[in-house]
XYZ file of C-alpha atoms in Angstrom:
671
model
C 58.113 156.927 91.840
C 55.825 154.319 89.897
C 57.021 151.108 89.536
C 57.605 149.306 86.013
C 56.959 146.941 84.621
C 59.993 144.346 83.261
C 59.775 142.751 79.922
C 60.750 139.120 78.498
C 64.060 140.079 77.976
C 65.386 142.441 80.984
C 64.451 139.344 82.863
C 66.663 137.783 80.805
C 68.958 138.722 81.344
C 68.587 139.370 85.286
C 67.773 135.627 85.493
C 70.888 134.348 83.583
C 73.484 137.062 85.514
C 72.002 134.828 89.135
C 71.736 131.536 87.574
C 75.445 132.705 86.422
C 77.103 134.487 89.792
C 75.264 130.577 91.401
C 77.356 128.827 89.499
C 80.132 129.657 89.652
C 79.798 128.786 93.656
C 79.042 125.900 92.905
C 81.638 124.886 90.004
C 84.236 126.436 92.561
C 82.900 124.077 95.476
C 85.276 121.144 94.380
C 88.613 122.833 95.065
C 87.247 124.453 98.489
C 88.717 121.042 100.643
C 90.050 123.130 103.684
C 90.026 126.885 105.284
C 92.370 128.424 103.791
C 90.971 127.031 99.823
C 87.770 129.004 101.303
C 88.849 132.114 103.478
C 92.433 133.137 101.818
C 91.957 131.410 98.415
C 95.889 129.961 99.168
C 96.755 132.872 97.654
C 96.506 131.072 94.180
C 94.830 134.942 92.316
C 96.493 136.811 89.788
C 97.526 139.992 89.354
C 94.849 141.300 86.916
C 91.871 139.322 88.799
C 92.884 140.544 92.252
C 93.226 143.881 91.470
C 89.512 144.050 89.415
C 87.928 142.746 92.464
C 90.450 144.410 94.925
C 87.882 148.288 93.306
C 84.852 146.052 92.801
C 85.343 145.198 96.080
C 84.475 148.641 97.310
C 82.322 149.100 94.113
C 78.717 148.520 96.151
C 75.481 150.834 97.814
C 78.818 152.644 98.850
C 79.901 153.706 94.905
C 76.447 153.439 92.609
C 73.799 154.711 95.271
C 75.691 156.443 97.454
C 78.294 158.226 95.209
C 75.177 159.043 93.029
C 73.214 160.753 95.967
C 76.442 162.598 96.715
C 76.916 163.613 93.673
C 73.292 165.337 93.732
C 74.063 166.478 97.357
C 77.677 167.977 96.507
C 78.064 168.293 93.043
C 81.664 167.331 91.755
C 83.371 167.765 94.817
C 81.888 163.997 95.497
C 84.929 163.239 92.866
C 87.573 164.532 96.069
C 85.994 160.398 97.650
C 88.665 158.745 94.692
C 91.239 161.728 93.674
C 91.658 163.058 97.313
C 90.226 160.121 99.034
C 91.518 157.487 97.942
C 94.215 157.556 94.734
C 97.474 158.646 97.253
C 96.068 156.078 99.472
C 95.902 153.357 96.862
C 99.536 154.110 95.756
C 100.946 154.063 100.046
C 99.252 150.754 100.051
C 100.716 149.314 97.828
C 104.753 150.669 98.143
C 104.444 150.784 101.448
C 102.214 148.752 103.468
C 101.561 145.491 101.701
C 105.300 144.296 102.214
C 104.652 143.736 105.345
C 101.218 142.814 104.769
C 102.070 140.296 102.459
C 105.692 138.999 103.486
C 104.469 138.760 107.017
C 102.324 136.115 106.297
C 98.932 137.127 107.760
C 96.185 135.442 106.829
C 94.264 139.077 107.839
C 94.545 142.855 108.925
C 94.036 142.516 113.017
C 96.304 138.596 112.422
C 99.412 141.070 111.173
C 98.046 143.593 114.617
C 98.637 140.289 116.777
C 102.319 139.885 115.109
C 103.497 143.074 115.543
C 101.434 143.930 119.204
C 100.118 141.600 120.482
C 96.276 139.498 121.145
C 94.454 142.207 122.813
C 95.257 145.220 119.762
C 93.753 141.483 117.066
C 90.889 141.559 119.841
C 89.718 145.196 119.560
C 90.423 145.463 115.965
C 88.193 141.751 114.985
C 85.846 143.183 117.263
C 85.289 146.750 115.540
C 85.837 145.269 112.622
C 82.984 142.821 112.369
C 81.087 145.062 113.489
C 81.634 147.452 110.834
C 81.505 145.375 108.242
C 78.471 143.696 109.371
C 76.747 147.162 108.991
C 78.920 147.712 105.337
C 76.746 144.830 103.991
C 73.701 145.613 105.181
C 73.606 149.283 103.983
C 74.704 147.086 100.379
C 71.485 145.165 100.884
C 69.575 147.745 102.498
C 70.121 150.082 99.412
C 69.026 146.399 96.998
C 66.309 146.707 98.284
C 64.702 150.086 98.563
C 65.052 149.287 94.667
C 63.890 146.302 93.994
C 60.471 148.565 95.897
C 60.845 151.047 93.951
C 62.045 150.228 90.432
C 59.550 147.129 89.997
C 57.162 147.225 94.022
C 58.403 143.975 94.835
C 58.065 144.240 98.779
C 60.792 145.367 100.116
C 61.032 142.643 102.826
C 60.982 139.972 100.632
C 63.752 142.050 98.460
C 66.174 142.001 101.295
C 66.209 138.259 102.275
C 65.828 136.678 98.553
C 68.561 138.625 98.258
C 70.496 138.019 100.513
C 70.050 134.389 99.845
C 71.704 134.571 96.113
C 74.550 135.683 97.925
C 74.517 133.320 100.376
C 74.159 130.688 97.992
C 77.210 131.652 96.356
C 79.717 132.460 98.797
C 78.781 129.551 101.350
C 79.750 127.064 98.275
C 82.564 128.816 96.462
C 84.505 131.709 99.523
C 86.399 133.727 98.986
C 87.928 132.519 95.754
C 83.941 132.840 94.355
C 83.251 136.207 95.589
C 86.324 137.699 94.239
C 85.792 136.497 90.529
C 81.687 137.295 90.981
C 83.656 140.605 91.436
C 84.990 140.236 88.417
C 81.681 139.845 86.340
C 80.215 142.645 88.441
C 82.971 145.122 87.535
C 82.588 144.650 84.418
C 78.630 144.830 84.839
C 78.273 147.651 86.045
C 80.746 149.551 82.986
C 77.927 148.193 80.745
C 74.928 148.584 82.283
C 75.689 152.308 83.324
C 77.667 153.993 80.438
C 74.599 154.374 78.327
C 73.181 156.119 81.508
C 75.007 158.626 82.522
C 75.288 159.048 77.928
C 71.781 159.465 77.584
C 71.516 161.305 80.257
C 73.940 164.486 79.635
C 72.439 163.836 76.281
C 68.905 165.058 77.264
C 70.076 167.826 79.524
C 72.461 169.268 76.529
C 75.302 167.540 77.271
C 78.033 168.930 80.065
C 77.840 172.650 79.560
C 74.169 173.164 79.513
C 73.967 170.683 82.406
C 77.225 173.023 83.860
C 74.761 176.303 83.338
C 72.014 174.713 85.122
C 73.737 174.017 87.963
C 75.381 177.203 88.264
C 71.922 178.449 88.170
C 70.489 175.391 91.078
C 73.914 176.996 92.952
C 72.546 179.834 93.763
C 69.059 179.113 94.718
C 68.741 175.246 96.108
C 66.190 176.016 98.295
C 63.825 175.757 95.216
C 64.889 172.283 94.844
C 64.852 171.637 98.468
C 68.596 170.613 97.827
C 69.643 172.781 100.691
C 66.610 175.345 103.755
C 65.559 179.201 102.537
C 67.633 181.437 102.163
C 71.303 179.448 102.334
C 72.459 180.577 98.957
C 75.978 179.678 97.245
C 78.775 181.089 94.276
C 77.653 179.837 90.799
C 80.228 177.449 90.479
C 79.534 175.388 94.491
C 78.414 172.294 92.527
C 80.516 172.751 89.033
C 84.011 173.687 90.897
C 86.309 170.964 92.575
C 88.575 172.625 94.668
C 87.571 176.907 94.661
C 84.432 176.317 96.905
C 85.764 174.373 99.666
C 89.008 176.713 99.563
C 86.502 179.641 100.241
C 85.453 178.429 103.654
C 82.810 175.686 104.975
C 79.705 177.875 104.355
C 80.185 178.110 100.707
C 79.589 174.491 99.784
C 77.130 172.599 99.573
C 79.536 169.676 101.042
C 79.844 171.756 104.212
C 83.327 171.620 104.499
C 86.752 173.317 104.978
C 89.938 172.457 103.345
C 91.716 171.115 106.138
C 88.638 169.413 106.723
C 88.996 167.188 103.356
C 92.627 167.104 103.397
C 93.285 165.871 107.000
C 89.825 164.476 107.313
C 89.004 162.989 104.307
C 91.939 162.767 102.476
C 94.594 160.917 105.234
C 92.261 160.381 108.161
C 89.200 158.212 106.591
C 91.167 157.633 103.200
C 94.122 156.175 104.301
C 92.496 153.988 107.351
C 90.281 152.629 104.513
C 92.682 151.902 102.019
C 95.513 150.231 104.251
C 93.504 148.629 107.027
C 90.174 147.491 105.781
C 90.704 144.116 106.242
C 87.969 143.766 103.155
C 89.579 145.534 100.284
C 93.012 144.615 101.468
C 92.281 140.798 101.223
C 92.086 140.417 97.751
C 95.310 141.460 97.700
C 96.809 138.975 100.020
C 94.773 136.404 97.767
C 97.633 137.501 95.011
C 100.272 134.899 93.972
C 102.517 135.863 94.843
C 104.058 139.713 96.582
C 104.383 141.591 93.134
C 101.486 140.920 92.626
C 99.893 142.026 95.866
C 101.956 145.087 95.578
C 100.021 145.888 92.717
C 96.399 145.047 93.334
C 95.641 148.409 94.246
C 97.584 150.096 91.618
C 95.548 148.136 88.923
C 92.392 149.190 90.264
C 93.778 152.734 90.402
C 93.332 153.497 87.033
C 89.912 152.614 86.466
C 89.222 154.065 90.306
C 90.487 157.216 89.332
C 87.802 157.865 86.199
C 85.033 156.835 88.182
C 83.360 159.670 89.188
C 82.208 160.510 85.161
C 80.215 156.931 85.752
C 78.900 157.375 89.701
C 79.068 161.282 90.051
C 77.303 162.739 87.426
C 74.100 160.128 87.201
C 73.458 162.882 90.164
C 74.551 166.011 88.586
C 72.418 165.212 85.686
C 69.185 164.814 88.039
C 70.240 168.104 89.969
C 69.927 169.695 86.178
C 66.636 167.782 85.168
C 64.773 169.401 88.735
C 65.698 172.551 87.418
C 64.091 172.314 83.922
C 60.481 172.108 84.531
C 59.732 170.980 80.503
C 61.692 167.626 81.383
C 58.881 166.404 84.101
C 61.487 165.007 86.365
C 61.866 165.963 90.021
C 64.861 164.198 92.841
C 62.722 161.568 94.124
C 61.260 162.618 97.435
C 61.391 160.052 100.731
C 60.016 156.707 99.857
C 56.000 156.507 101.553
C 53.512 154.183 102.013
C 50.853 154.017 99.917
C 48.615 154.081 102.995
C 50.275 157.174 103.670
C 49.811 158.756 100.845
C 45.905 157.486 101.038
C 45.890 159.842 104.128
C 47.258 162.344 102.020
C 44.717 162.173 99.055
C 41.780 162.659 101.491
C 43.391 165.768 103.501
C 43.858 167.129 99.542
C 40.130 166.289 99.654
C 38.652 167.497 102.809
C 41.129 170.789 102.348
C 39.252 173.984 101.991
C 41.010 176.489 99.387
C 39.980 179.495 101.662
C 42.388 178.150 104.282
C 45.571 177.305 102.474
C 47.735 177.094 105.223
C 45.814 175.475 107.003
C 44.854 172.535 104.026
C 48.446 172.873 103.718
C 49.637 171.959 107.710
C 46.696 169.153 106.628
C 48.505 167.887 104.061
C 52.135 167.563 105.688
C 51.047 166.557 108.859
C 49.649 163.609 106.877
C 52.458 162.792 105.322
C 55.051 163.612 107.875
C 56.974 165.553 105.751
C 58.020 168.998 104.645
C 56.295 170.139 102.034
C 55.969 173.155 99.107
C 52.974 175.407 100.342
C 52.962 177.213 96.615
C 52.133 173.552 95.691
C 49.624 171.796 97.600
C 48.434 174.808 97.479
C 47.928 175.108 93.901
C 46.922 171.475 94.102
C 43.947 172.287 96.936
C 42.582 175.149 94.432
C 42.675 172.672 91.325
C 41.110 169.588 93.197
C 38.317 172.005 94.566
C 37.857 173.702 90.672
C 37.539 170.579 89.129
C 37.361 167.252 90.223
C 41.497 165.303 90.637
C 41.653 161.786 89.854
C 43.120 160.580 93.153
C 46.656 159.464 91.148
C 47.132 163.472 89.943
C 46.275 164.122 93.133
C 49.065 161.922 94.443
C 51.580 163.239 92.095
C 50.411 166.533 93.105
C 51.377 165.772 96.422
C 54.920 163.442 95.017
C 55.839 166.675 93.748
C 55.089 168.620 96.680
C 57.257 167.089 99.678
C 59.758 169.236 100.395
C 62.435 167.244 100.332
C 64.671 164.695 98.617
C 65.577 161.266 99.082
C 69.063 161.031 97.173
C 69.491 157.133 97.224
C 66.797 157.095 94.553
C 68.228 159.269 92.638
C 69.890 156.174 90.654
C 67.121 154.389 90.112
C 65.366 157.279 89.075
C 67.468 157.754 85.463
C 67.422 154.320 85.237
C 63.984 154.428 85.126
C 63.891 157.763 82.976
C 66.354 156.415 80.168
C 66.836 152.924 79.962
C 64.013 151.274 77.344
C 63.810 147.136 77.730
C 66.574 144.982 77.163
C 68.462 148.030 78.290
C 66.989 148.122 81.647
C 67.403 144.476 82.314
C 71.309 145.607 82.026
C 71.010 148.317 84.435
C 69.355 146.389 86.709
C 71.527 143.674 86.728
C 74.308 146.010 86.841
C 73.104 147.924 90.264
C 72.095 143.999 91.433
C 75.655 143.112 90.943
C 76.960 146.339 92.404
C 74.859 145.633 95.635
C 75.762 141.864 95.668
C 79.259 142.570 95.595
C 78.965 145.442 98.925
C 77.218 142.624 100.170
C 79.387 139.686 99.533
C 83.144 141.363 100.175
C 81.827 142.868 103.261
C 80.364 138.314 104.408
C 83.452 136.563 103.079
C 86.289 139.285 105.261
C 84.003 138.739 107.512
C 83.964 134.964 108.611
C 87.991 135.037 107.825
C 87.754 137.687 110.981
C 85.622 135.556 113.016
C 87.510 132.641 112.367
C 91.128 132.848 112.205
C 91.117 136.206 114.825
C 88.264 135.405 117.214
C 86.577 131.680 117.147
C 90.853 130.118 116.444
C 92.119 132.711 118.601
C 89.753 132.358 121.891
C 90.176 128.557 121.045
C 93.678 128.389 121.286
C 93.983 131.017 124.587
C 91.631 130.066 126.632
C 89.543 127.043 125.609
C 92.400 124.354 124.442
C 94.912 126.384 126.893
C 97.322 123.704 128.803
C 95.537 123.128 132.142
C 97.150 120.960 134.842
C 94.950 117.973 135.636
C 95.414 114.713 137.563
C 95.817 111.629 136.337
C 94.420 108.567 138.866
C 96.230 105.092 137.780
C 94.236 101.662 138.835
C 96.353 101.343 141.809
C 95.049 104.360 143.340
C 98.266 106.246 142.557
C 98.049 109.970 141.520
C 99.918 112.593 138.775
C 99.640 115.814 138.235
C 100.188 116.874 134.426
C 100.064 119.375 131.991
C 97.237 118.807 129.537
C 97.073 120.668 126.195
C 93.733 119.905 124.619
C 94.739 118.836 120.893
C 93.589 121.930 117.760
C 90.971 120.975 116.003
C 91.685 119.099 112.492
C 91.390 122.017 109.703
C 88.101 120.596 108.520
C 87.227 122.333 112.251
C 87.218 125.147 111.235
C 86.222 124.808 107.736
C 82.588 124.622 108.496
C 82.112 127.238 110.846
C 83.567 129.544 108.179
C 80.700 127.985 106.314
C 78.593 128.506 109.790
C 79.378 131.927 110.384
C 79.084 132.792 107.113
C 75.369 132.255 107.529
C 75.554 134.183 110.587
C 77.336 137.050 108.647
C 74.006 136.871 105.980
C 71.666 137.291 109.046
C 73.231 140.075 111.096
C 73.807 142.733 107.756
C 69.417 141.979 106.914
C 69.232 143.620 111.173
C 72.023 145.996 109.276
C 69.644 146.486 106.774
C 66.945 147.857 108.819
C 69.197 149.881 110.595
C 70.090 151.969 107.303
C 66.650 153.215 106.017
C 66.818 155.663 108.338
C 69.341 157.393 106.212
C 68.457 159.214 103.337
C 72.626 159.013 101.460
C 74.108 155.454 101.997
C 77.167 157.525 101.787
C 76.788 159.611 104.792
C 76.046 156.201 107.034
C 79.163 154.662 105.872
C 81.712 156.903 106.359
C 80.358 157.827 110.159
C 80.849 154.185 110.461
C 84.639 154.221 109.231
C 84.978 157.051 111.091
C 84.856 154.888 114.708
C 86.596 152.233 113.217
C 89.284 152.555 110.393
C 90.040 156.307 111.552
C 91.889 155.297 115.224
C 92.982 152.073 113.327
C 95.319 153.676 110.737
C 96.846 156.060 113.479
C 97.235 152.224 115.385
C 99.230 151.658 112.261
C 100.974 154.531 110.984
C 102.582 154.164 114.787
C 103.629 150.092 114.792
C 104.844 150.640 110.977
C 107.225 153.668 111.182
C 107.900 153.679 115.027
C 109.461 150.741 116.833
C 108.610 152.121 120.062
C 105.624 151.506 120.053
C 104.318 148.836 122.529
C 100.941 146.646 122.749
C 100.000 147.672 125.701
C 100.318 151.324 123.984
C 98.703 150.315 121.018
C 95.473 148.352 122.962
C 94.587 151.947 124.809
C 94.926 154.529 121.970
C 93.395 152.918 119.634
C 89.880 152.118 122.459
C 90.683 156.023 123.337
C 89.894 155.934 119.232
C 86.973 154.351 118.983
C 85.345 155.882 122.201
C 86.662 158.718 121.359
C 84.431 159.042 117.967
C 81.483 157.492 120.441
C 81.477 160.821 122.093
C 82.242 163.277 119.270
C 79.247 162.182 118.040
C 77.498 161.525 121.311
C 78.116 165.691 121.514
C 78.025 166.646 118.146
C 74.909 166.902 114.763
C 74.373 167.496 111.330
C 71.993 171.051 110.790
C 68.820 169.734 109.839
C 68.825 166.445 111.951
C 67.499 166.045 115.707
C 69.579 164.986 118.642
C 69.439 160.957 118.418
C 70.898 158.081 116.123
C 72.772 160.822 113.752
C 73.893 162.671 116.530
C 73.348 164.717 119.850
C 72.098 162.184 121.762
C 73.854 163.174 125.064
C 73.988 167.268 124.661
C 74.689 169.203 121.665
C 77.955 170.853 122.348
C 78.766 171.542 118.186
C 76.541 171.811 114.916
C 77.502 171.106 111.067
C 76.546 171.741 107.722
C 76.147 169.254 106.440
C 76.512 165.219 107.966
C 79.258 164.442 106.121
C 80.894 168.115 107.685
C 80.157 166.150 110.805
C 81.543 162.550 109.502
C 84.995 164.204 108.407
C 85.541 166.316 111.832
C 84.756 162.836 114.328
C 87.553 161.142 111.939
C 89.945 163.279 112.127
C 89.557 163.597 115.904
C 89.508 160.063 116.488
C 92.648 159.873 114.853
C 93.909 162.758 116.568
C 93.110 160.779 120.403
C 94.159 157.440 119.107
C 97.492 158.813 117.527
C 98.027 161.148 120.992
C 97.183 158.473 123.389
C 99.408 155.551 121.715
C 102.221 157.861 122.079
C 102.086 158.972 125.010
C 101.152 154.818 126.854
C 104.159 153.501 124.406
C 106.510 155.840 125.817
C 105.703 155.531 129.430
C 105.143 151.265 128.858
C 108.104 148.703 127.600
C 107.933 147.458 124.653
C 107.941 143.925 125.154
C 109.194 142.542 121.325
C 112.242 141.981 119.985
C 113.741 143.953 116.835
C 114.625 140.153 115.748
C 110.730 139.599 116.941
C 109.994 143.375 114.782
C 111.856 142.426 111.612
C 109.146 142.353 109.205
C 106.647 143.732 110.964
C 108.373 147.313 110.842
C 109.476 149.673 108.104
C 112.918 150.295 109.890
C 113.675 146.166 110.807
C 113.193 145.227 107.325
C 115.201 144.800 104.339
C 113.574 146.713 101.337
C 112.554 145.178 98.867
C 114.258 145.490 94.638
C 112.484 145.943 92.180
C 115.797 145.817 89.757
C 114.461 142.240 88.471
C 111.186 142.753 86.969
C 109.828 144.970 83.939
C 110.350 148.965 85.029
C 105.948 148.852 84.404
C 105.272 146.688 87.433
C 107.311 148.029 89.500
C 105.184 149.977 92.051
C 106.700 152.660 93.050
C 107.002 154.328 89.016
C 103.794 152.878 88.433
C 102.565 154.757 91.553
C 104.760 158.238 90.730
C 103.266 158.583 86.885
C 98.892 156.986 88.905
C 99.327 160.523 91.486
C 100.754 162.452 88.256
C 97.291 162.004 86.635
C 95.395 162.460 89.947
C 97.093 165.529 90.029
C 95.685 166.965 86.474
C 92.400 165.938 87.145
C 92.035 167.776 90.222
C 93.175 170.926 87.974
C 90.387 170.476 84.929
C 88.035 170.729 87.476
C 89.253 173.273 89.541
């Protein structure tokens, strides 16, 4: 993908946006007087703001780059991440779980765990969550740096550090409130920036029907577009039907999952684990001004969330259809390679003997370090021998001859293809907004959990714990006393929150370099969620709805769940991957059709291990909490909220049922 040149109007839009978000942080800085203001927004944000921030916090690289990539890789079945893997869990959070979070006055999800169980469970979840947010933040920034590198030719490292610096500026000044209001702006920027790309792309392929026709052709021979290995075929509806290929079995759909992995692994474990226990999104609802606003926050977010597949998944499907149409002169981008690598491959083409095509193909493949299409490379070598091609022509031929796809590059390539000056600036700003939103959301969650659940907890339970001491008076007499150190002033935690924000940004940059090893942001983020959120949901499910769950059971169960996911990953691998960081690094016991299938089964395994261990150990240990202490923390011991005094359209249960019905209808339409 050749870099493009921005026009003055594109730069104007981009610079105006960056200046505006930094200005939001600077404006809100005057209101940041306490640690509560900086880290939790002092619970003062209206519903419509928290609702849009709730969805926008999830609208980072995972959504735009990852979903477009998965739309190309897996087709319309990717919509299950919304209609199965989001909406039901968001409704459950609003109706059942927010009363516990908001009513307990907990400042974070780990703090709720401390109230329900004990300090050990809080500490373990805090550490796991902190690691997860760093990885999620790094994924966003890796995608943004690659975007700027491919689209504009900016150096990857410079783009990564500069954009991270912008996020640091406005979060450091305005804290969570700045991130939330910026996320609302980013929501509208993303919709305005990407709707034209979807419209122009559909128009170019000939409309929805023409796109589906092309995808049905692709499904029969996916290897022609390097979507699958040679010999793998599917039914014509593999990319265009949401449920039929999944119900047919894992070998009949490109995602490589069956109905159990989809419904239990994604729809129950990963979905409820993410939306109901992930402090990144729950934090937005907890910043609402009252209980009703907090419960309605996920429901407000669920309305646009339900229709986002048309904005973020369809571009990936358009990309596959375009690649299948030779007259469109488009292909899903191949992996990013350096100019030096391309130069070596160009030399290999020039030096190749057209009479020995097999040797020529091998030489070019070795120079690139990637799979190549033998027919295309052989044709390129023959064409160069017949009439000397320019280096640019040879490079373009090599580009088209790489037999691998870089799926995260799909949305970037479509922006380049369809956006003229002005619209390009708007689309680029929307991408910038999404990535910065992902990083800011994760960093604000990280600094809150670290400050309140790790640093403050350690101080109070270890450094500032009451200790015996001996006082010696002037007359030589001594007295044994218990000394309780004074808790630091709130300003101490306020500045600690700011300091750890800087640390979080730096760690996120390190995670970005790790994320660069994956070709699909969705694959790696779902893996991270499987390690952290899947077992945590088992802990929450038992803790909230079974009062007999003990702190010891929860701690060892959660530890076993995380350990179980690690063992599962070490013994399994996805087809096409070599043993290493993507799995199978101990021994390959099971191979899955895709990385996503591996992720779904890993999540299901981690959940079941945590659930079983927590259940058994809780039955074998004594609960240290009385019913009075569990009031407001366990469903059976908490007075039920009565919604009769609020309008019917604001009642979470009623709104949730309506949204669930709409979600079911969408599943049937795309069955």
